[in-house]
Structure formats: structure tokens, C-alpha cells
Tab-separated table of C-alpha atoms and ligand atoms in Angstrom:
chain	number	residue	atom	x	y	z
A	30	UNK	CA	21.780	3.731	-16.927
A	31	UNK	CA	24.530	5.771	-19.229
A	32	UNK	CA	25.147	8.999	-17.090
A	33	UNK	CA	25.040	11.579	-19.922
A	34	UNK	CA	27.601	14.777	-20.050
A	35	UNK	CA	24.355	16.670	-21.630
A	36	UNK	CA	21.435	18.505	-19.068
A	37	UNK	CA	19.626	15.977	-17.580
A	38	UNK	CA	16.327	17.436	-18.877
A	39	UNK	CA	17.635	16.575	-22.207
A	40	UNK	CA	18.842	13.184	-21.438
A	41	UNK	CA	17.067	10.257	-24.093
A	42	UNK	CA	15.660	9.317	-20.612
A	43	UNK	CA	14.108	11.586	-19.011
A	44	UNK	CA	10.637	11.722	-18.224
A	45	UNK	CA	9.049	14.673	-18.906
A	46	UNK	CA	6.754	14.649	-15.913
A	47	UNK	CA	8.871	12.847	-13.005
A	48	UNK	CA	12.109	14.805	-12.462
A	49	UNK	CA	14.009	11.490	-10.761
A	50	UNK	CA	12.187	8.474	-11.530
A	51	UNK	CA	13.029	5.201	-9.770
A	52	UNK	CA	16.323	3.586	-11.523
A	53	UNK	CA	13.558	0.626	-12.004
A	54	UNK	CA	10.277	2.639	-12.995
A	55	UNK	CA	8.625	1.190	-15.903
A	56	UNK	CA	8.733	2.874	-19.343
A	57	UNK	CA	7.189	5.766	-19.922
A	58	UNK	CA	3.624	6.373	-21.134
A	59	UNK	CA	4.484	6.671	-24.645
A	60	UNK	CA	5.456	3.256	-24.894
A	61	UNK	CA	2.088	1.750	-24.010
A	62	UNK	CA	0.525	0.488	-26.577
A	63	UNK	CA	-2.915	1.156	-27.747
A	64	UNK	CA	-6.401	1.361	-24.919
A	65	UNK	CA	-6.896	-2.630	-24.030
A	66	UNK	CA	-9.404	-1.877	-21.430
A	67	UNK	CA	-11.945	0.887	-21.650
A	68	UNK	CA	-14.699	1.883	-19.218
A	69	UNK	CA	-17.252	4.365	-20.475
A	70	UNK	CA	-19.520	5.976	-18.071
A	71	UNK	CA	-20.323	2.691	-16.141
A	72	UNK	CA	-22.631	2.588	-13.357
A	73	UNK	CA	-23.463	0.089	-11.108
A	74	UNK	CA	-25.912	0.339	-7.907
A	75	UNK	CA	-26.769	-2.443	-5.730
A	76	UNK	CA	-30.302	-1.697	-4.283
A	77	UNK	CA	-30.549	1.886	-2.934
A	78	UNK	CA	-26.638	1.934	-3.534
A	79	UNK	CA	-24.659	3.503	-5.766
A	80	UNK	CA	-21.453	1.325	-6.198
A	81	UNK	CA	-19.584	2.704	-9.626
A	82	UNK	CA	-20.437	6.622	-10.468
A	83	UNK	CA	-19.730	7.737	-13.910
A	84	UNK	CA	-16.330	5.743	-14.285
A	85	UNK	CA	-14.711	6.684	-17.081
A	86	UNK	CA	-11.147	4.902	-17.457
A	87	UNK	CA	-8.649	3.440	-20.099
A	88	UNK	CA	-6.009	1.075	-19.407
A	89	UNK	CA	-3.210	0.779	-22.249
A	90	UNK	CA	-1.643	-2.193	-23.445
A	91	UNK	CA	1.539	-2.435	-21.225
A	92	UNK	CA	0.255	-0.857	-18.427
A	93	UNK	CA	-0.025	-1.196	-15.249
A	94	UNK	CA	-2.663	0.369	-12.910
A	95	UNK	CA	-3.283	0.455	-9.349
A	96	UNK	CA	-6.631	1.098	-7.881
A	97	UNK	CA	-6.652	2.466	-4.054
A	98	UNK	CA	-9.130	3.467	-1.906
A	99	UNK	CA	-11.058	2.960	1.024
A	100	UNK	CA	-13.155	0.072	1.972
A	101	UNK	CA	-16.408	-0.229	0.367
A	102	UNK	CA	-15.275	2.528	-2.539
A	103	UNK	CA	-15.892	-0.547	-5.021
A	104	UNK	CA	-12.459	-1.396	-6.306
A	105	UNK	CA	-13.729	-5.704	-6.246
A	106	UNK	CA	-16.940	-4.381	-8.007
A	107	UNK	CA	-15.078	-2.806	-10.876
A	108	UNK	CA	-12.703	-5.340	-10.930
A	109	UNK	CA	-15.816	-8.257	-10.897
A	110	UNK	CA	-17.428	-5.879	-13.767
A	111	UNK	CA	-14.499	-5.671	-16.212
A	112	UNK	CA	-14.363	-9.660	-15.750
A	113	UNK	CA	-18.381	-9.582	-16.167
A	114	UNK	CA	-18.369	-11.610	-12.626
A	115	UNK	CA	-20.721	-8.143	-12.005
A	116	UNK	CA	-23.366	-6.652	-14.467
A	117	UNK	CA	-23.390	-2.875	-14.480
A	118	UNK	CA	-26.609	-0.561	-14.988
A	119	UNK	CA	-25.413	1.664	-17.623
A	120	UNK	CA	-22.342	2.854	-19.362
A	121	UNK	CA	-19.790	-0.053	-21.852
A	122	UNK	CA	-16.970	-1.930	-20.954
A	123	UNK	CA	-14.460	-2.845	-24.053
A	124	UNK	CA	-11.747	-5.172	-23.743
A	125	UNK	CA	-9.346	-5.241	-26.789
A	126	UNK	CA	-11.900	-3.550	-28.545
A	127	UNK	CA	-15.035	-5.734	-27.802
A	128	UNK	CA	-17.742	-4.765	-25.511
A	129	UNK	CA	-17.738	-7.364	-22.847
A	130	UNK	CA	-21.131	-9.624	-24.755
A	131	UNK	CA	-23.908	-10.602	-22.275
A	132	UNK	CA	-23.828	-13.920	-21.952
A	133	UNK	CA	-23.037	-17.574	-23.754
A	134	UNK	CA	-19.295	-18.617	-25.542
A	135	UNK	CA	-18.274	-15.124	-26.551
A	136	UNK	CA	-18.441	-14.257	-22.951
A	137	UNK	CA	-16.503	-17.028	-21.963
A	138	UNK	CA	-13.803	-16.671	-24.689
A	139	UNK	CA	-13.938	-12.594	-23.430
A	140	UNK	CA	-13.524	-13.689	-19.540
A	141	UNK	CA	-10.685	-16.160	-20.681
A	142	UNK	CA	-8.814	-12.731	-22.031
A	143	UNK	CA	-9.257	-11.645	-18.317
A	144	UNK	CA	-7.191	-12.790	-16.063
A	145	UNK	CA	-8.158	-12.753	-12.018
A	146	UNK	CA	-6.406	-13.172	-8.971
A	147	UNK	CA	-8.415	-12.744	-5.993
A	148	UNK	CA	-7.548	-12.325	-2.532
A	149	UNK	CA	-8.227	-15.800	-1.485
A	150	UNK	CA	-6.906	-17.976	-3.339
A	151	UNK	CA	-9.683	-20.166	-4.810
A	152	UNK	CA	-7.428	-23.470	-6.039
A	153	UNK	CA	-9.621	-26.414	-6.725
A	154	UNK	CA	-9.138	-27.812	-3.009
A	155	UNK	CA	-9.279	-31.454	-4.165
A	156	UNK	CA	-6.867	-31.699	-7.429
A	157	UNK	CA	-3.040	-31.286	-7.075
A	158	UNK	CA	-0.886	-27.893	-8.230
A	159	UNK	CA	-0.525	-28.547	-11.714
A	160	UNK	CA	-4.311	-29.946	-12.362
A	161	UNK	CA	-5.218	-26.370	-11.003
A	162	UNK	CA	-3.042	-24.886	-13.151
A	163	UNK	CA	-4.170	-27.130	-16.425
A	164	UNK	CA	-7.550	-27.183	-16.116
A	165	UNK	CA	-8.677	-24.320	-17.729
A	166	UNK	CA	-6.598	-24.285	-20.851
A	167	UNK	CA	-7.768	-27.599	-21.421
A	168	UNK	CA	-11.275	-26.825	-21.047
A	169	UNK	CA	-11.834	-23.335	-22.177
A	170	UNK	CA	-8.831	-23.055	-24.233
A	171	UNK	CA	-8.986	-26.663	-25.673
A	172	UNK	CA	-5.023	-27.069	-25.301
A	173	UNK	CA	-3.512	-30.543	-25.816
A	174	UNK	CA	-3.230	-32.157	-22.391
A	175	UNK	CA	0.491	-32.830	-22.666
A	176	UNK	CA	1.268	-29.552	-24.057
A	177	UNK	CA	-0.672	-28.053	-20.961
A	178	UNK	CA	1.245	-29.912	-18.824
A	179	UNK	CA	4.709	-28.512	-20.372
A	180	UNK	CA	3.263	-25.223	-20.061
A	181	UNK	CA	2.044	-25.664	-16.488
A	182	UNK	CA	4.872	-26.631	-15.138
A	183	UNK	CA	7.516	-23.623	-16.961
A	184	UNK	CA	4.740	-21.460	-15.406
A	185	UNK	CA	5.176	-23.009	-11.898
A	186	UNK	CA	8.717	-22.894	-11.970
A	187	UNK	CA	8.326	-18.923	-13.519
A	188	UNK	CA	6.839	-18.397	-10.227
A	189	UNK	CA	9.281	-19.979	-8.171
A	190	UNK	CA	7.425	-23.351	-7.190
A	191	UNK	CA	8.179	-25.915	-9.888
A	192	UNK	CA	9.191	-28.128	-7.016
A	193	UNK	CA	5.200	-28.352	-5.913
A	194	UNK	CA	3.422	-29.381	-9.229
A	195	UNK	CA	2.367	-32.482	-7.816
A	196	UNK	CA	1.401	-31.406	-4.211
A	197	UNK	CA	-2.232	-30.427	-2.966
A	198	UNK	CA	-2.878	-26.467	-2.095
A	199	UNK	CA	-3.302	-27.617	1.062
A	200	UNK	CA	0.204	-28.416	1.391
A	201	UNK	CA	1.159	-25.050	0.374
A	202	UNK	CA	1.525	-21.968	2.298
A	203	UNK	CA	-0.231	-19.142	1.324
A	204	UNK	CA	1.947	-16.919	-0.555
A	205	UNK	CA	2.820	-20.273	-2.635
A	206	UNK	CA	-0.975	-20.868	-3.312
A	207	UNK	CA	-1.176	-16.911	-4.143
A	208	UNK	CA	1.345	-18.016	-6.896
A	209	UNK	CA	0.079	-20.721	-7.908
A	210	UNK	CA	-3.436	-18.401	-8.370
A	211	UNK	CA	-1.237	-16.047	-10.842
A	212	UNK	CA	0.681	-19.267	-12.576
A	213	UNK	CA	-2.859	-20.707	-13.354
A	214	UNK	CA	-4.383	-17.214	-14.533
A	215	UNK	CA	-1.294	-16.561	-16.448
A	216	UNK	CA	-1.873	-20.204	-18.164
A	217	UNK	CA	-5.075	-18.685	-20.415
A	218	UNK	CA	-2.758	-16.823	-21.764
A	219	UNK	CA	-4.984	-13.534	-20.905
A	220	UNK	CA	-4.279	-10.368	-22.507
A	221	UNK	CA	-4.662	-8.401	-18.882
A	222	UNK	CA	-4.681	-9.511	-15.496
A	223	UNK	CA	-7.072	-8.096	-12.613
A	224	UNK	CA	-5.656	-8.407	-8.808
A	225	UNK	CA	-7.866	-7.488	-6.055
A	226	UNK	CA	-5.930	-7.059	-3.134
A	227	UNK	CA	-3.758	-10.440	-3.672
A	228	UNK	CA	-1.407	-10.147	-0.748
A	229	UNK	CA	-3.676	-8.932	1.678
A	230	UNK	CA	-4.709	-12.200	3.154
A	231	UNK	CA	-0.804	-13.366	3.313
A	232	UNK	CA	1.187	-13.380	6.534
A	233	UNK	CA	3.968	-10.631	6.152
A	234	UNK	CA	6.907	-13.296	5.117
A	235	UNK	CA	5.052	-13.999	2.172
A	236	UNK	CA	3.765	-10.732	0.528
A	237	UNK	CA	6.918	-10.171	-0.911
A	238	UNK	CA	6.861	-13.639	-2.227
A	239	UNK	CA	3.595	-12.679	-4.414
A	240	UNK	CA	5.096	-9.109	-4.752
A	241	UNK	CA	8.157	-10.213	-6.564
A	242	UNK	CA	5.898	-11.951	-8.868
A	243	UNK	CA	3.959	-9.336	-10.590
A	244	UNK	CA	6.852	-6.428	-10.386
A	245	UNK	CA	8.481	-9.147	-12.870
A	246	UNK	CA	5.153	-9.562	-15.107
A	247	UNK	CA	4.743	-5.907	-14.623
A	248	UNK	CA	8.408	-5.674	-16.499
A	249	UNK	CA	7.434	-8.135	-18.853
A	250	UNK	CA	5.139	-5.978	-20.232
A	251	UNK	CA	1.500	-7.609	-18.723
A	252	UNK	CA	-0.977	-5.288	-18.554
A	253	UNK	CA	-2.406	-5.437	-15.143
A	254	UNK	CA	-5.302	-3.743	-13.041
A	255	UNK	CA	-4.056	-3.853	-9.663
A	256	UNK	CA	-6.136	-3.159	-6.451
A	257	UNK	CA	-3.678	-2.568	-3.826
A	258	UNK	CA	-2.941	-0.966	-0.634
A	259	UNK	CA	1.388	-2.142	-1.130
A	260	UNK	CA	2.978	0.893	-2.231
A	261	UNK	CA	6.173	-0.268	-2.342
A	262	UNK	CA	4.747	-2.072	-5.160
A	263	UNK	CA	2.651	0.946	-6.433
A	264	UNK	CA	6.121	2.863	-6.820
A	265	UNK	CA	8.120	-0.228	-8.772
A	266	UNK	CA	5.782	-1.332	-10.960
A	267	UNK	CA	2.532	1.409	-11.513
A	268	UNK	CA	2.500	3.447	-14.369
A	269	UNK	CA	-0.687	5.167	-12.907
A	270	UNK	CA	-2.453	5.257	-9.225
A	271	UNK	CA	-6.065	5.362	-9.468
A	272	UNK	CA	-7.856	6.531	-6.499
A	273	UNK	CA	-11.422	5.828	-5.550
A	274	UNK	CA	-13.749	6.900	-3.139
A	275	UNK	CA	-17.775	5.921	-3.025
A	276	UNK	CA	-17.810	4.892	-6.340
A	277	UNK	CA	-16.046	7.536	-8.361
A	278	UNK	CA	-12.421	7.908	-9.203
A	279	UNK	CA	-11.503	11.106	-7.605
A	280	UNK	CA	-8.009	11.294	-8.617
A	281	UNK	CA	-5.297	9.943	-10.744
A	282	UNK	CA	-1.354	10.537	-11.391
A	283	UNK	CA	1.732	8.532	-11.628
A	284	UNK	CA	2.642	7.152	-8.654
A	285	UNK	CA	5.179	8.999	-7.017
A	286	UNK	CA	2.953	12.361	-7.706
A	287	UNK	CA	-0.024	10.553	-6.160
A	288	UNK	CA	1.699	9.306	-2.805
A	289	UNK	CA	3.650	12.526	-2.972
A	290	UNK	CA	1.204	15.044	-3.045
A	291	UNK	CA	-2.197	13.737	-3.339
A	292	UNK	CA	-4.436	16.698	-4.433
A	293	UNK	CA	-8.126	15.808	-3.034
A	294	UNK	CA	-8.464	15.892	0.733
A	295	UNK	CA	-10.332	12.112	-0.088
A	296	UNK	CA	-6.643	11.123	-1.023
A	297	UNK	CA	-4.700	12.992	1.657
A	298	UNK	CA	-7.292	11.877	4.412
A	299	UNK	CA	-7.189	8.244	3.151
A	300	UNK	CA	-2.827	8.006	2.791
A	301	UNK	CA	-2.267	9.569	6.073
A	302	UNK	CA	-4.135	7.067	7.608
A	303	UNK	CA	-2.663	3.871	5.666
A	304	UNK	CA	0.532	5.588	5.589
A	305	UNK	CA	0.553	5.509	10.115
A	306	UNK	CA	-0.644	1.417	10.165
B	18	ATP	N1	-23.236	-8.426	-4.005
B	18	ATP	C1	-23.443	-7.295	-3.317
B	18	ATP	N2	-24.674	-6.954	-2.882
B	18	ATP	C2	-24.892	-5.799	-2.207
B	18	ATP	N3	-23.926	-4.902	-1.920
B	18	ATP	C3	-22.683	-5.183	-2.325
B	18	ATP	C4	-22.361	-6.387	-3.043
B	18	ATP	N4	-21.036	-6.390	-3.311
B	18	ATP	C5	-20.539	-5.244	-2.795
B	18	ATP	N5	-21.514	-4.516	-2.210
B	18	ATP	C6	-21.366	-3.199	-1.592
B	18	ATP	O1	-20.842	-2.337	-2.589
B	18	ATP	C7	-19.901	-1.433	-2.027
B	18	ATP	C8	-18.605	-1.569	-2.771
B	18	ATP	O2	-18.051	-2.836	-2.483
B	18	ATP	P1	-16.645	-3.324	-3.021
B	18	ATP	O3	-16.473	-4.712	-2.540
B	18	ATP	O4	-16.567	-3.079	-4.477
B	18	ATP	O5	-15.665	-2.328	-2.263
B	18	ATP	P2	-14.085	-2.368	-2.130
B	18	ATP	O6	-13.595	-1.024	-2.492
B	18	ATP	O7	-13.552	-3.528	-2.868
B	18	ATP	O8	-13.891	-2.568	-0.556
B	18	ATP	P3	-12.752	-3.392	0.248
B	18	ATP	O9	-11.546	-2.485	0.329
B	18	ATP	O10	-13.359	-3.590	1.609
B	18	ATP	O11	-12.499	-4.675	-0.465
B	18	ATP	C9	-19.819	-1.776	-0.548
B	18	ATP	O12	-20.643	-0.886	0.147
B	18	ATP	C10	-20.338	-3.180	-0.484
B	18	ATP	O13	-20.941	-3.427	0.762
B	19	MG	MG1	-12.537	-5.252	-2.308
């Protein structure tokens, strides 16, 4: 970064709402591109229970987002409804502009735009690394078989295991299955990707395996909907922290603001206790 003889607050720069960002933050909101993902007043109950409240949210093209909260505050269920894995009550989801269709092909063309990484793994147990990985543009996305293959394996190697194409997840730790999860989501060629807690199943040797990962997409420019408890990761990559309690979003702000000073006592409460694990 060119140190500038000039104030800092008028340094090209500067963010107008962090005084010292990380030397790696991401670019600032006005380089995100136009709302890719928009929730309008979805609600969601299972039974007697009321999982999504009046969520409202927009995710920008470029962005990245991290969704926090407690257990049971329904950060999987809005993740499962943006993919349509979940049907909500009332309220529209929009991806790229198109509400997310019922059912039938344009659903499946829509999910195909959606990325997911889930916290298990969920590689075809029985076909090697790079059939995992090929599968689905061949069969959703109709993609030559040999130019899947090429594409496959430069995503493998993108996420550090090009060495394992022909292997079965089996023979693969866990953070090297985690990446071959993202490799084979990232092969659909989806315009955002959903994570629901993907490192928290991973022994501690390999979160930062998985971590490295997605801060690099993140810096590509992926837009990504990250449920996470990592804030190491929050800080590097998140544009925005979204925090959620029984069902509602009680709070957002950039990162370092959220973990900072957290402003509902639903925030404070929840970060003091992560924060003394
Ligand atoms: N298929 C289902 N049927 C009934 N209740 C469900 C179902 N899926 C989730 N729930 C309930 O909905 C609430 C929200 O669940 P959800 O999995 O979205 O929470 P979460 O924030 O992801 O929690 P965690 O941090 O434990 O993963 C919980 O009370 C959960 O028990
Ligand atoms: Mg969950």
C-alpha cells in the first residue's frame, strides 16, 4: 500500500467507515456489484416453530457475508432456503434477479447457480475425487466429459490436491474432502456459494487448510454466504457479519465493528461466550 504524504482521511484508500482496516480487507462496499441474492420478508416455521422471522437481506455481487449466531437461530435453514433444499411460508427469495421457481428444470438450473458446502462433506462415497468433482457439470450442466475432466482437475489442483484426483474420499482426510466439497461446487460454475459451518467438523490442523481456500475465492471476487463461528476468517475475508438469533437477524456491521462492539446484548452475550472456548 503507497503511504501517502496527504491526511490519511483523504487517502484514495480510506474507508470511510473503518478508520484502520486490515492491510488485506476486501474492497470496499462500493465496489460490489449489483444485489445477487435478495430475501424479502421470508418466513419459515416448522410446526409450532418459528424458524426465519421477517428476514429481510441482500447480498451484492462480490460480497461476502458471514452469518453467526447461536445454535438453533436457523443459519442451515436460511442457507437450505436460498438453495430451495427448504420451502419457506411467506416472503420471496431472488437470486440474480429470479425468484427461486417451485419446482421442475428451472429449479434445477436456479440450484445449479447455488453453490453449497455443507459441514459434512457429502462426496459420492463410492466414485473417486475427480468423478465427484465431474459429475454434476456433466449431468446438470451437460459439459463435454473431457472438457470436465480438464476443468476438474485445474480445480483440484486450485485447491491444493491435484495430486488426489484419482483417489477415493475415503482416502482423504477431512480438510482434503472439505476441499474437494468446494472444488466440486465451484465446478457448476455457480454465481454464489453457501457454507454452513464448513470447518466445523475438521480436526484443528485442517481448518486452516479449508480456511485458506475461501479467503482466496473471497479475493477472487466469489460471492459467498458464509455461516461461521472462525473469526479470523470473518475479519480477512467478510465484507459484512450478520448476526442471528431465534430466527431474526438482530444485527449487522462490518466485521471489525461487529466483533468490536457488538450493539445488542444477543450479540455481546453470544461473543463473550465463543470468544472464552
Ligand atoms: N427439518 C426440521 N424439522 C423440524 N425442526 C427443524 C428442522 N430443521 C431445523 N429445525 C429446527 O429449526 C431451528 C433452526 O435450526 P437450524 O438448523 O436452522 O439452526 P442453526 O442456526 O443452523 O443451528 P446450529 O448452529 O446448531 O447449526 C432449530 O430449533 C431446529 O431444531
Ligand atoms: Mg446449522
Amino acid at each position: 500500500m503507497d503511504a501517502q504524504p496527504t491526511t490519511p482521511s483523504d487517502a484514495p484508500d480510506a474507508s470511510p467507515t473503518t478508520p484502520s482496516p486490515p492491510p488485506d480487507a476486501p474492497s470496499r462496499d462500493d465496489e460490489l456489484g449489483p444485489p445477487l441474492v435478495e430475501l424479502h420478508g421470508v418466513n419459515k416455521h416448522f410446526g409450532d416453530l418459528h424458524v426465519l422471522r421477517d428476514i429481510d437481506l441482500t447480498v451484492r455481487r462480490g460480497e461476502v457475508l458471514v452469518v453467526i449466531g447461536p445454535s438453533g437461530s436457523g443459519k442451515s435453514t436460511l442457507c437450505r432456503a436460498i438453495n430451495r433444499l427448504e420451502t419457506i411460508d411467506t416472503g420471496t427469495i431472488a437470486i440474480d434477479g429470479q425468484p427461486l421457481p417451485e419446482e421442475g428444470k428451472e429449479l434445477a438450473r436456479l440450484r445449479a447457480d447455488v453453490g453449497m458446502v455443507f459441514q459434512s462433506f457429502n462426496l459420492f462415497a463410492h466414485k473417486t475425487i475427480l468423478d465427484n468433482v465431474t459429475l454434476g457439470p456433466v449431468k446438470v450442466r451437460r459439459t463435454r466429459s473431457a472438457e470436465a475432466k480438464k476443468e476438474a482437475l485445474a480445480l483440484l489442483d486450485r485447491v491444493g490436491i491435484g495430486n488426489q484426483a484419482d483417489k477415493m474420499p475415503a482416502q482423504l482426510s477431512g480438510g482434503q474432502q472439505q476441499r474437494v466439497a468446494i472444488a466440486r461446487a465451484l465446478a457448476m460454475h455457480p454465481k454464489v456459494m453457501l457454507f454452513d459451518e464448513p470447518t466445523s467438523a475438521l480436526d484443528p490442523e485442517m481448518i486452516n487448510e479449508v480456511l485458506d481456500v475461501m479467503v482466496a475465492l473471497a479475493k477472487e471476487g466469489m460471492t459467498m454466504i458464509v455461516v461461521t463461528h472462525e473469526m479470523g476468517f470473518a475479519r480477512k475475508a467478510a465484507h459484512r457479519v450478520v448476526f442471528m438469533a431465534d430466527g431474526q437477524i438482530v444485527e449487522e456491521a462490518p466485521p471489525e465493528e461487529f466483533f468490536t462492539n457488538p450493539k445488542s446484548h444477543r450479540a455481546q452475550d453470544f461473543l463473550s461466550k465463543i470468544l472464552t472456548h
